[in-house]
mmCIF file of C-alpha atoms and ligand atoms in Angstrom:
data_model
loop_
_atom_site.group_PDB
_atom_site.id
_atom_site.type_symbol
_atom_site.label_atom_id
_atom_site.label_comp_id
_atom_site.label_asym_id
_atom_site.label_seq_id
_atom_site.Cartn_x
_atom_site.Cartn_y
_atom_site.Cartn_z
ATOM 1 C CA MET A 1 40.149 8.976 120.593
ATOM 2 C CA GLY A 2 42.154 6.039 121.835
ATOM 3 C CA LEU A 3 39.137 3.735 121.921
ATOM 4 C CA ASP A 4 38.693 3.983 118.144
ATOM 5 C CA ARG A 5 41.448 1.398 117.847
ATOM 6 C CA VAL A 6 39.937 -0.853 120.480
ATOM 7 C CA VAL A 7 36.172 -0.806 119.875
ATOM 8 C CA LYS A 8 35.133 -3.040 117.003
ATOM 9 C CA PRO A 9 33.799 -1.168 113.965
ATOM 10 C CA HIS A 10 30.521 -3.115 113.959
ATOM 11 C CA ILE A 11 29.837 -2.007 117.540
ATOM 12 C CA ARG A 12 30.912 1.583 116.903
ATOM 13 C CA SER A 13 28.439 1.886 114.021
ATOM 14 C CA LEU A 14 25.458 0.403 115.924
ATOM 15 C CA GLU A 15 22.425 2.656 116.251
ATOM 16 C CA PRO A 16 21.142 2.293 119.819
ATOM 17 C CA TYR A 17 17.598 0.842 120.199
ATOM 18 C CA GLN A 18 15.070 3.651 120.793
ATOM 19 C CA PRO A 19 12.760 2.702 123.653
ATOM 20 C CA GLY A 20 9.370 4.360 124.169
ATOM 21 C CA LYS A 21 9.362 7.603 126.145
ATOM 22 C CA PRO A 22 8.792 6.930 129.856
ATOM 23 C CA ILE A 23 5.512 8.219 131.346
ATOM 24 C CA GLU A 24 7.317 9.986 134.206
ATOM 25 C CA GLU A 25 9.536 11.920 131.791
ATOM 26 C CA LEU A 26 6.613 13.302 129.783
ATOM 27 C CA GLU A 27 4.645 14.152 132.942
ATOM 28 C CA ARG A 28 7.608 16.189 134.171
ATOM 29 C CA GLU A 29 7.926 17.957 130.817
ATOM 30 C CA LEU A 30 4.228 18.829 130.545
ATOM 31 C CA GLY A 31 3.581 19.365 134.239
ATOM 32 C CA ILE A 32 0.595 16.970 134.199
ATOM 33 C CA ASP A 33 -0.086 13.683 135.951
ATOM 34 C CA ASP A 34 -2.409 11.782 133.624
ATOM 35 C CA VAL A 35 -0.141 10.772 130.778
ATOM 36 C CA ILE A 36 -1.103 7.519 129.074
ATOM 37 C CA LYS A 37 1.413 5.314 127.330
ATOM 38 C CA LEU A 38 0.252 3.280 124.369
ATOM 39 C CA ALA A 39 3.725 2.816 122.990
ATOM 40 C CA SER A 40 5.530 -0.285 124.219
ATOM 41 C CA ASN A 41 2.965 -3.079 123.812
ATOM 42 C CA GLU A 42 2.797 -3.602 127.561
ATOM 43 C CA SER A 43 -0.249 -5.252 129.131
ATOM 44 C CA PRO A 44 -2.726 -2.554 130.208
ATOM 45 C CA LEU A 45 -4.104 -4.927 132.869
ATOM 46 C CA GLY A 46 -0.751 -5.280 134.583
ATOM 47 C CA PRO A 47 0.583 -8.523 136.004
ATOM 48 C CA SER A 48 -1.529 -11.327 137.439
ATOM 49 C CA PRO A 49 -2.225 -10.780 141.164
ATOM 50 C CA ARG A 50 -0.835 -14.279 141.670
ATOM 51 C CA ALA A 51 2.444 -13.211 140.099
ATOM 52 C CA VAL A 52 2.572 -10.201 142.410
ATOM 53 C CA ALA A 53 1.947 -12.416 145.445
ATOM 54 C CA ALA A 54 4.671 -14.809 144.317
ATOM 55 C CA LEU A 55 7.063 -11.874 143.944
ATOM 56 C CA ARG A 56 6.319 -10.691 147.488
ATOM 57 C CA SER A 57 7.111 -14.054 148.981
ATOM 58 C CA GLY A 58 10.120 -14.441 146.717
ATOM 59 C CA LEU A 59 11.722 -11.254 148.053
ATOM 60 C CA GLU A 60 13.058 -12.982 151.162
ATOM 61 C CA GLY A 61 15.159 -15.275 149.012
ATOM 62 C CA VAL A 62 17.047 -12.793 146.880
ATOM 63 C CA HIS A 63 20.355 -13.414 148.626
ATOM 64 C CA ARG A 64 20.342 -16.775 146.822
ATOM 65 C CA TYR A 65 21.339 -17.224 143.211
ATOM 66 C CA PRO A 66 18.472 -18.212 140.933
ATOM 67 C CA ASP A 67 17.889 -21.799 139.915
ATOM 68 C CA GLY A 68 20.043 -21.690 136.795
ATOM 69 C CA ALA A 69 18.030 -24.495 135.232
ATOM 70 C CA SER A 70 14.672 -22.788 135.924
ATOM 71 C CA PHE A 71 13.512 -26.224 137.016
ATOM 72 C CA GLU A 72 9.924 -25.486 138.004
ATOM 73 C CA LEU A 73 9.203 -23.030 135.217
ATOM 74 C CA ARG A 74 10.728 -25.480 132.744
ATOM 75 C CA ARG A 75 8.576 -28.345 133.955
ATOM 76 C CA ALA A 76 5.389 -26.280 133.878
ATOM 77 C CA LEU A 77 6.019 -24.862 130.417
ATOM 78 C CA ALA A 78 7.102 -28.175 128.930
ATOM 79 C CA ARG A 79 3.794 -29.628 130.080
ATOM 80 C CA ARG A 80 1.820 -26.688 128.780
ATOM 81 C CA LEU A 81 3.460 -26.802 125.347
ATOM 82 C CA ALA A 82 3.741 -30.599 125.170
ATOM 83 C CA VAL A 83 7.491 -30.469 124.480
ATOM 84 C CA ASP A 84 10.472 -32.059 126.248
ATOM 85 C CA GLU A 85 12.047 -30.057 129.050
ATOM 86 C CA GLU A 86 15.367 -30.130 127.166
ATOM 87 C CA GLN A 87 13.770 -28.220 124.312
ATOM 88 C CA LEU A 88 13.331 -25.053 126.386
ATOM 89 C CA VAL A 89 15.868 -22.254 126.777
ATOM 90 C CA PHE A 90 15.075 -19.303 129.036
ATOM 91 C CA GLY A 91 16.410 -15.807 128.653
ATOM 92 C CA CYS A 92 16.395 -12.272 129.999
ATOM 93 C CA GLY A 93 13.414 -11.534 127.772
ATOM 94 C CA ALA A 94 12.970 -13.079 124.333
ATOM 95 C CA ASP A 95 15.479 -10.386 123.358
ATOM 96 C CA GLU A 96 18.209 -12.458 124.951
ATOM 97 C CA LEU A 97 17.190 -15.481 122.902
ATOM 98 C CA LEU A 98 17.705 -13.399 119.763
ATOM 99 C CA GLU A 99 21.129 -12.522 121.044
ATOM 100 C CA LEU A 100 21.917 -16.159 121.886
ATOM 101 C CA VAL A 101 20.990 -17.212 118.353
ATOM 102 C CA ALA A 102 23.230 -14.467 116.947
ATOM 103 C CA LYS A 103 26.097 -15.420 119.257
ATOM 104 C CA THR A 104 25.678 -19.092 118.394
ATOM 105 C CA CYS A 105 25.308 -18.801 114.628
ATOM 106 C CA LEU A 106 26.657 -15.498 113.307
ATOM 107 C CA GLY A 107 30.015 -13.881 112.658
ATOM 108 C CA PRO A 108 31.659 -11.613 110.080
ATOM 109 C CA GLY A 109 30.701 -12.607 106.532
ATOM 110 C CA ASP A 110 27.467 -14.313 107.627
ATOM 111 C CA GLU A 111 24.022 -13.030 106.730
ATOM 112 C CA ALA A 112 20.686 -13.062 108.517
ATOM 113 C CA VAL A 113 17.494 -12.503 106.524
ATOM 114 C CA HIS A 114 14.546 -10.725 108.127
ATOM 115 C CA ALA A 115 11.579 -8.619 107.025
ATOM 116 C CA TRP A 116 11.449 -4.821 107.262
ATOM 117 C CA PRO A 117 9.778 -3.034 108.949
ATOM 118 C CA SER A 118 9.960 -5.677 111.635
ATOM 119 C CA PHE A 119 11.316 -5.954 115.171
ATOM 120 C CA ALA A 120 14.073 -3.358 115.548
ATOM 121 C CA MET A 121 16.282 -5.735 117.559
ATOM 122 C CA TYR A 122 16.952 -8.030 114.573
ATOM 123 C CA PRO A 123 19.501 -5.848 112.765
ATOM 124 C CA ILE A 124 20.980 -4.810 116.118
ATOM 125 C CA VAL A 125 21.768 -8.353 117.283
ATOM 126 C CA VAL A 126 23.027 -9.343 113.834
ATOM 127 C CA ARG A 127 25.337 -6.332 113.511
ATOM 128 C CA GLY A 128 26.435 -6.874 117.087
ATOM 129 C CA MET A 129 28.154 -10.076 115.945
ATOM 130 C CA GLY A 130 29.766 -8.391 112.949
ATOM 131 C CA ALA A 131 27.358 -10.178 110.587
ATOM 132 C CA THR A 132 25.159 -8.609 107.912
ATOM 133 C CA PRO A 133 21.412 -8.124 108.249
ATOM 134 C CA VAL A 134 19.527 -8.584 104.971
ATOM 135 C CA ALA A 135 16.276 -6.650 105.341
ATOM 136 C CA VAL A 136 13.515 -7.685 102.932
ATOM 137 C CA PRO A 137 10.693 -5.128 102.515
ATOM 138 C CA LEU A 138 7.162 -6.185 103.506
ATOM 139 C CA ASP A 139 4.684 -6.573 100.643
ATOM 140 C CA ALA A 140 2.031 -3.992 99.697
ATOM 141 C CA ASP A 141 -0.272 -5.235 102.492
ATOM 142 C CA LEU A 142 2.591 -4.874 104.987
ATOM 143 C CA VAL A 143 2.857 -8.643 105.379
ATOM 144 C CA HIS A 144 6.127 -10.630 105.137
ATOM 145 C CA ASP A 145 7.003 -11.059 101.449
ATOM 146 C CA LEU A 146 7.963 -14.712 101.717
ATOM 147 C CA ASP A 147 8.902 -15.114 98.054
ATOM 148 C CA ALA A 148 11.308 -12.205 98.312
ATOM 149 C CA MET A 149 12.681 -13.537 101.611
ATOM 150 C CA ARG A 150 13.229 -16.952 100.050
ATOM 151 C CA ALA A 151 15.029 -15.276 97.133
ATOM 152 C CA ALA A 152 17.244 -13.325 99.557
ATOM 153 C CA ILE A 153 18.700 -16.538 101.028
ATOM 154 C CA THR A 154 22.221 -17.193 99.782
ATOM 155 C CA GLU A 155 25.214 -19.379 100.614
ATOM 156 C CA ARG A 156 26.079 -16.900 103.325
ATOM 157 C CA THR A 157 22.681 -17.029 105.079
ATOM 158 C CA ARG A 158 22.925 -18.623 108.521
ATOM 159 C CA VAL A 159 19.748 -17.335 110.140
ATOM 160 C CA VAL A 160 16.247 -16.432 108.918
ATOM 161 C CA MET A 161 13.907 -14.549 111.227
ATOM 162 C CA LEU A 162 10.132 -14.460 110.920
ATOM 163 C CA CYS A 163 8.123 -12.211 113.202
ATOM 164 C CA ASN A 164 4.581 -13.534 113.467
ATOM 165 C CA PRO A 165 2.505 -11.511 114.193
ATOM 166 C CA ASN A 166 4.848 -8.834 112.898
ATOM 167 C CA ASN A 167 5.901 -5.916 115.078
ATOM 168 C CA PRO A 168 5.286 -2.984 114.247
ATOM 169 C CA THR A 169 2.547 -3.782 111.698
ATOM 170 C CA GLY A 170 0.410 -6.317 113.623
ATOM 171 C CA THR A 171 -0.088 -8.257 110.398
ATOM 172 C CA SER A 172 0.362 -12.023 110.431
ATOM 173 C CA LEU A 173 1.117 -15.009 108.236
ATOM 174 C CA GLY A 174 -1.427 -17.783 107.783
ATOM 175 C CA ALA A 175 -0.568 -21.456 108.086
ATOM 176 C CA GLU A 176 -0.528 -22.198 104.376
ATOM 177 C CA ALA A 177 2.016 -19.514 103.463
ATOM 178 C CA PHE A 178 4.062 -20.137 106.603
ATOM 179 C CA ASP A 179 4.253 -23.908 106.144
ATOM 180 C CA ALA A 180 5.186 -23.638 102.472
ATOM 181 C CA PHE A 181 7.964 -21.180 103.293
ATOM 182 C CA VAL A 182 9.407 -23.268 106.106
ATOM 183 C CA ALA A 183 9.278 -26.411 103.981
ATOM 184 C CA SER A 184 11.239 -24.597 101.251
ATOM 185 C CA LEU A 185 14.153 -23.595 103.495
ATOM 186 C CA PRO A 186 17.615 -25.149 103.171
ATOM 187 C CA GLU A 187 18.507 -27.380 106.134
ATOM 188 C CA ASP A 188 21.739 -25.649 107.015
ATOM 189 C CA LEU A 189 20.351 -22.482 108.500
ATOM 190 C CA VAL A 190 18.568 -21.613 111.708
ATOM 191 C CA LEU A 191 14.967 -20.436 111.498
ATOM 192 C CA VAL A 192 13.786 -18.120 114.271
ATOM 193 C CA VAL A 193 10.015 -17.753 114.580
ATOM 194 C CA ASP A 194 9.410 -14.820 116.876
ATOM 195 C CA GLU A 195 5.975 -15.269 118.437
ATOM 196 C CA ALA A 196 6.099 -12.566 121.115
ATOM 197 C CA TYR A 197 2.378 -11.875 120.480
ATOM 198 C CA PHE A 198 1.282 -15.485 119.904
ATOM 199 C CA GLU A 199 -1.220 -15.531 122.763
ATOM 200 C CA TYR A 200 -3.194 -12.634 121.231
ATOM 201 C CA ARG A 201 -3.664 -14.281 117.831
ATOM 202 C CA ARG A 202 -7.183 -14.174 116.445
ATOM 203 C CA ARG A 203 -6.969 -15.529 112.905
ATOM 204 C CA GLU A 204 -8.244 -19.089 112.688
ATOM 205 C CA ASP A 205 -5.459 -20.313 110.439
ATOM 206 C CA PHE A 206 -2.560 -19.045 112.575
ATOM 207 C CA PRO A 207 0.425 -21.367 111.980
ATOM 208 C CA ASP A 208 1.387 -23.987 114.529
ATOM 209 C CA ALA A 209 5.118 -23.279 114.449
ATOM 210 C CA LEU A 210 5.889 -25.786 117.229
ATOM 211 C CA THR A 211 4.984 -28.682 114.923
ATOM 212 C CA TRP A 212 8.048 -27.744 112.845
ATOM 213 C CA LEU A 213 10.482 -28.456 115.680
ATOM 214 C CA SER A 214 10.457 -32.166 114.950
ATOM 215 C CA ARG A 215 10.072 -31.772 111.192
ATOM 216 C CA ARG A 216 12.792 -29.169 110.737
ATOM 217 C CA PRO A 217 15.732 -29.325 113.150
ATOM 218 C CA GLY A 218 17.372 -25.927 113.479
ATOM 219 C CA THR A 219 14.102 -24.148 114.236
ATOM 220 C CA VAL A 220 13.489 -22.077 117.362
ATOM 221 C CA VAL A 221 10.182 -20.500 118.368
ATOM 222 C CA LEU A 222 10.415 -17.481 120.685
ATOM 223 C CA ARG A 223 7.777 -16.472 123.216
ATOM 224 C CA THR A 224 7.775 -14.094 126.151
ATOM 225 C CA PHE A 225 6.222 -13.250 129.503
ATOM 226 C CA SER A 226 6.506 -9.542 128.651
ATOM 227 C CA LYS A 227 3.350 -9.153 126.639
ATOM 228 C CA ILE A 228 0.138 -11.003 127.537
ATOM 229 C CA TYR A 229 1.489 -12.041 130.954
ATOM 230 C CA GLY A 230 2.335 -8.441 131.858
ATOM 231 C CA LEU A 231 5.849 -9.081 133.201
ATOM 232 C CA ALA A 232 7.893 -6.872 130.843
ATOM 233 C CA GLY A 233 9.766 -5.275 133.728
ATOM 234 C CA LEU A 234 11.038 -8.611 135.035
ATOM 235 C CA ARG A 235 12.598 -9.732 131.742
ATOM 236 C CA VAL A 236 11.816 -13.350 131.039
ATOM 237 C CA GLY A 237 11.254 -15.017 127.702
ATOM 238 C CA TYR A 238 12.054 -18.387 126.188
ATOM 239 C CA GLY A 239 12.854 -20.316 123.081
ATOM 240 C CA VAL A 240 11.521 -23.743 122.131
ATOM 241 C CA ALA A 241 13.778 -25.643 119.767
ATOM 242 C CA ASP A 242 14.766 -29.139 118.768
ATOM 243 C CA ARG A 243 17.109 -30.708 121.335
ATOM 244 C CA GLU A 244 20.292 -30.123 119.392
ATOM 245 C CA LEU A 245 19.767 -26.417 118.808
ATOM 246 C CA ALA A 246 18.423 -25.954 122.352
ATOM 247 C CA GLY A 247 21.618 -27.553 123.642
ATOM 248 C CA TYR A 248 23.810 -25.067 121.790
ATOM 249 C CA LEU A 249 21.745 -22.093 122.937
ATOM 250 C CA GLN A 250 22.043 -23.391 126.521
ATOM 251 C CA ARG A 251 25.813 -23.420 126.202
ATOM 252 C CA ALA A 252 25.836 -19.847 124.930
ATOM 253 C CA ARG A 253 23.853 -18.381 127.822
ATOM 254 C CA HIS A 254 25.032 -17.136 131.178
ATOM 255 C CA PRO A 255 24.228 -19.580 133.987
ATOM 256 C CA PHE A 256 21.963 -17.155 135.885
ATOM 257 C CA ASN A 257 20.461 -15.171 133.018
ATOM 258 C CA VAL A 258 16.921 -15.343 134.429
ATOM 259 C CA ASN A 259 16.638 -13.863 137.881
ATOM 260 C CA ARG A 260 14.931 -15.504 140.835
ATOM 261 C CA LEU A 261 11.975 -13.142 140.980
ATOM 262 C CA ALA A 262 11.329 -13.443 137.255
ATOM 263 C CA GLU A 263 11.247 -17.231 137.596
ATOM 264 C CA VAL A 264 8.688 -17.290 140.415
ATOM 265 C CA ALA A 265 6.514 -14.613 138.827
ATOM 266 C CA ALA A 266 6.513 -16.327 135.428
ATOM 267 C CA LEU A 267 5.520 -19.614 137.035
ATOM 268 C CA ALA A 268 2.632 -17.974 138.885
ATOM 269 C CA ALA A 269 1.552 -16.020 135.791
ATOM 270 C CA LEU A 270 1.484 -19.185 133.722
ATOM 271 C CA ASP A 271 -0.834 -20.690 136.294
ATOM 272 C CA ASP A 272 -3.300 -17.800 136.164
ATOM 273 C CA GLU A 273 -5.169 -18.686 133.001
ATOM 274 C CA ASP A 274 -8.080 -16.428 133.941
ATOM 275 C CA HIS A 275 -5.826 -13.393 133.938
ATOM 276 C CA ALA A 276 -4.352 -14.278 130.550
ATOM 277 C CA ARG A 277 -7.842 -14.839 129.162
ATOM 278 C CA ARG A 278 -8.963 -11.453 130.481
ATOM 279 C CA SER A 279 -5.932 -9.814 128.825
ATOM 280 C CA ARG A 280 -6.837 -11.483 125.561
ATOM 281 C CA ASP A 281 -10.501 -10.412 125.793
ATOM 282 C CA VAL A 282 -9.712 -6.802 126.732
ATOM 283 C CA ASN A 283 -7.256 -6.710 123.852
ATOM 284 C CA ALA A 284 -9.653 -8.191 121.301
ATOM 285 C CA ALA A 285 -12.372 -5.704 122.280
ATOM 286 C CA GLY A 286 -9.849 -2.839 122.162
ATOM 287 C CA ALA A 287 -8.595 -3.926 118.737
ATOM 288 C CA ALA A 288 -12.144 -3.972 117.366
ATOM 289 C CA TYR A 289 -12.913 -0.589 118.933
ATOM 290 C CA LEU A 290 -9.761 1.146 117.697
ATOM 291 C CA THR A 291 -10.013 -0.363 114.223
ATOM 292 C CA ARG A 292 -13.599 0.836 113.871
ATOM 293 C CA GLU A 293 -13.150 4.281 115.408
ATOM 294 C CA LEU A 294 -9.895 5.172 113.669
ATOM 295 C CA ALA A 295 -11.331 4.099 110.317
ATOM 296 C CA GLY A 296 -14.345 6.280 111.140
ATOM 297 C CA LEU A 297 -11.979 9.248 111.440
ATOM 298 C CA GLY A 298 -10.638 8.487 107.977
ATOM 299 C CA ILE A 299 -7.402 7.022 109.366
ATOM 300 C CA GLU A 300 -5.996 3.994 107.580
ATOM 301 C CA VAL A 301 -5.534 1.015 109.951
ATOM 302 C CA TRP A 302 -4.178 -2.466 109.320
ATOM 303 C CA PRO A 303 -5.624 -5.775 110.519
ATOM 304 C CA THR A 304 -3.905 -6.855 113.727
ATOM 305 C CA ASP A 305 -3.297 -10.179 115.434
ATOM 306 C CA ALA A 306 -1.322 -8.548 118.225
ATOM 307 C CA ASN A 307 -1.856 -6.072 121.094
ATOM 308 C CA PHE A 308 -1.267 -2.991 118.971
ATOM 309 C CA VAL A 309 -2.552 -1.438 115.767
ATOM 310 C CA LEU A 310 -0.685 0.232 112.947
ATOM 311 C CA ALA A 311 -2.366 3.492 111.964
ATOM 312 C CA ARG A 312 -1.531 6.159 109.414
ATOM 313 C CA ILE A 313 -2.355 9.266 111.425
ATOM 314 C CA GLY A 314 -0.210 11.667 109.390
ATOM 315 C CA GLU A 315 3.190 13.256 109.724
ATOM 316 C CA GLY A 316 3.803 15.223 112.909
ATOM 317 C CA GLN A 317 0.684 13.850 114.621
ATOM 318 C CA SER A 318 2.522 11.735 117.183
ATOM 319 C CA GLU A 319 4.198 14.891 118.523
ATOM 320 C CA ARG A 320 0.794 16.554 118.798
ATOM 321 C CA LEU A 321 -0.480 13.537 120.733
ATOM 322 C CA LEU A 322 2.541 13.815 123.035
ATOM 323 C CA ARG A 323 1.594 17.389 123.892
ATOM 324 C CA GLU A 324 -1.843 16.020 124.816
ATOM 325 C CA GLY A 325 -0.230 13.531 127.175
ATOM 326 C CA ILE A 326 -0.562 10.457 124.951
ATOM 327 C CA ILE A 327 2.536 8.460 124.051
ATOM 328 C CA VAL A 328 2.342 6.308 120.911
ATOM 329 C CA ARG A 329 5.245 4.864 118.926
ATOM 330 C CA PRO A 330 6.270 6.944 115.898
ATOM 331 C CA LEU A 331 7.653 4.906 113.009
ATOM 332 C CA GLY A 332 9.765 7.530 111.266
ATOM 333 C CA GLY A 333 12.794 5.369 112.026
ATOM 334 C CA PHE A 334 11.303 2.711 109.738
ATOM 335 C CA GLY A 335 10.823 5.230 106.940
ATOM 336 C CA MET A 336 7.107 5.526 107.815
ATOM 337 C CA PRO A 337 6.773 9.100 109.105
ATOM 338 C CA GLU A 338 2.965 9.107 108.686
ATOM 339 C CA HIS A 339 2.415 5.861 110.593
ATOM 340 C CA VAL A 340 2.349 5.108 114.301
ATOM 341 C CA ARG A 341 2.070 1.926 116.315
ATOM 342 C CA ILE A 342 -0.609 2.238 118.982
ATOM 343 C CA SER A 343 -0.583 -0.282 121.820
ATOM 344 C CA ILE A 344 -4.123 -1.306 122.724
ATOM 345 C CA GLY A 345 -4.961 0.024 126.179
ATOM 346 C CA LEU A 346 -7.827 -0.116 128.633
ATOM 347 C CA PRO A 347 -11.194 1.021 127.216
ATOM 348 C CA GLU A 348 -10.873 4.492 128.772
ATOM 349 C CA GLU A 349 -7.357 4.897 127.357
ATOM 350 C CA ASN A 350 -8.469 3.874 123.879
ATOM 351 C CA GLU A 351 -11.402 6.282 124.122
ATOM 352 C CA ARG A 352 -9.162 9.147 125.172
ATOM 353 C CA LEU A 353 -6.887 8.479 122.214
ATOM 354 C CA VAL A 354 -9.807 8.455 119.759
ATOM 355 C CA LYS A 355 -11.347 11.626 121.250
ATOM 356 C CA THR A 356 -8.014 13.431 121.129
ATOM 357 C CA LEU A 357 -7.346 12.382 117.543
ATOM 358 C CA ARG A 358 -10.845 13.530 116.585
ATOM 359 C CA ARG A 359 -10.258 16.910 118.211
ATOM 360 C CA LEU A 360 -6.825 17.319 116.602
ATOM 361 C CA ARG A 361 -8.249 16.454 113.192
ATOM 362 C CA GLU A 362 -11.136 18.854 113.551
ATOM 363 C CA ALA A 363 -8.775 21.614 114.711
ATOM 364 C CA GLY A 364 -6.453 20.845 111.791
ATOM 365 C CA ARG A 365 -9.128 21.374 109.137
HETATM 366 C C1 PLP B 401 8.493 -7.426 122.732
HETATM 367 C C2 PLP B 401 9.103 -8.274 121.684
HETATM 368 C C3 PLP B 401 10.109 -9.210 121.944
HETATM 369 C C4 PLP B 401 10.822 -9.458 123.206
HETATM 370 O O1 PLP B 401 10.369 -9.027 124.328
HETATM 371 P P1 PLP B 401 11.134 -9.364 125.676
HETATM 372 O O2 PLP B 401 10.573 -8.342 126.578
HETATM 373 O O3 PLP B 401 12.592 -9.239 125.460
HETATM 374 O O4 PLP B 401 10.724 -10.759 126.019
HETATM 375 C C5 PLP B 401 10.582 -9.994 120.917
HETATM 376 N N1 PLP B 401 10.104 -9.867 119.697
HETATM 377 C C6 PLP B 401 9.144 -8.990 119.396
HETATM 378 C C7 PLP B 401 8.641 -8.936 118.009
HETATM 379 C C8 PLP B 401 8.628 -8.151 120.366
HETATM 380 O O5 PLP B 401 7.715 -7.256 120.036
#
């Protein structure tokens, strides 16, 4: 094939990201109309009604380019987080921020250290720049092994990524371990703290990563409107960094990388604190319910600080759930064929999952 000579080897060898199976696809396959999806960590409550209203009124303006500076969203978030406006960089999802960091800091010969299993996009964005991902296995409790990550840092390391809480395990790092690790890092690398699930955190000693922005230049904290704010389909996330790093990431982005509708919806969602609180409460109750009920079925579950739980339901069980119209995320791709990641749903969705698992287990005896 002629393109073999044109397409770069590091792109040719990329494994495409595997998204969760769409509800509509499974409904067509099974000929049913009540499929539930607990697979992509989306908000089961949906977006804030205020965000939906803002979207409706924003429709009339779509012939205009977005505000490339995201002026209003920037001002509102800077106030909320008590940071300078110049410290914020918006992206087409937090995913784009990962890509901007890779584009800004990585090339052939460079290394990026991250945990594994962790967010599947890390090795993809690193390889996409021709750099080398260095995946450090989680410890026995499926928590970041910070000593091993520290030991994996070499002269070639340009970026270190921490996912806290970690996707797909839901486990998190406490402040003491986190702070000691960050303090131990060399200055000449960029630290990415991916906090896509920050707003769901429940542990009391969850680290305050933002305090490191002034203490450790070269740090960027990632957050998103896709999870607790229920705007995954609009694609808007952001990074908070020290001014210097934020300035470089700004240069690397496209001028209109966040679309107009995403900007107005994110602004309205940010304003609807009641909705976010409800999402957090529904999630906390669902986490407690699933943890208790799955353990009651003899299924191993891990503590979670996010909107999903890691459960060891057994090999082949996610396919059986699929045939029952329930989509969860299998983790065979992470070398964990017995484990699945279950996004916490509405109470009735969680109950249907538990009932179905109970039935499948009884039938399997
Ligand atoms: C969902 C997720 C993201 C990014 O989500 P976007 O929709 O791109 O904002 C980033 N990191 C982790 C760990 C995630 O789970």
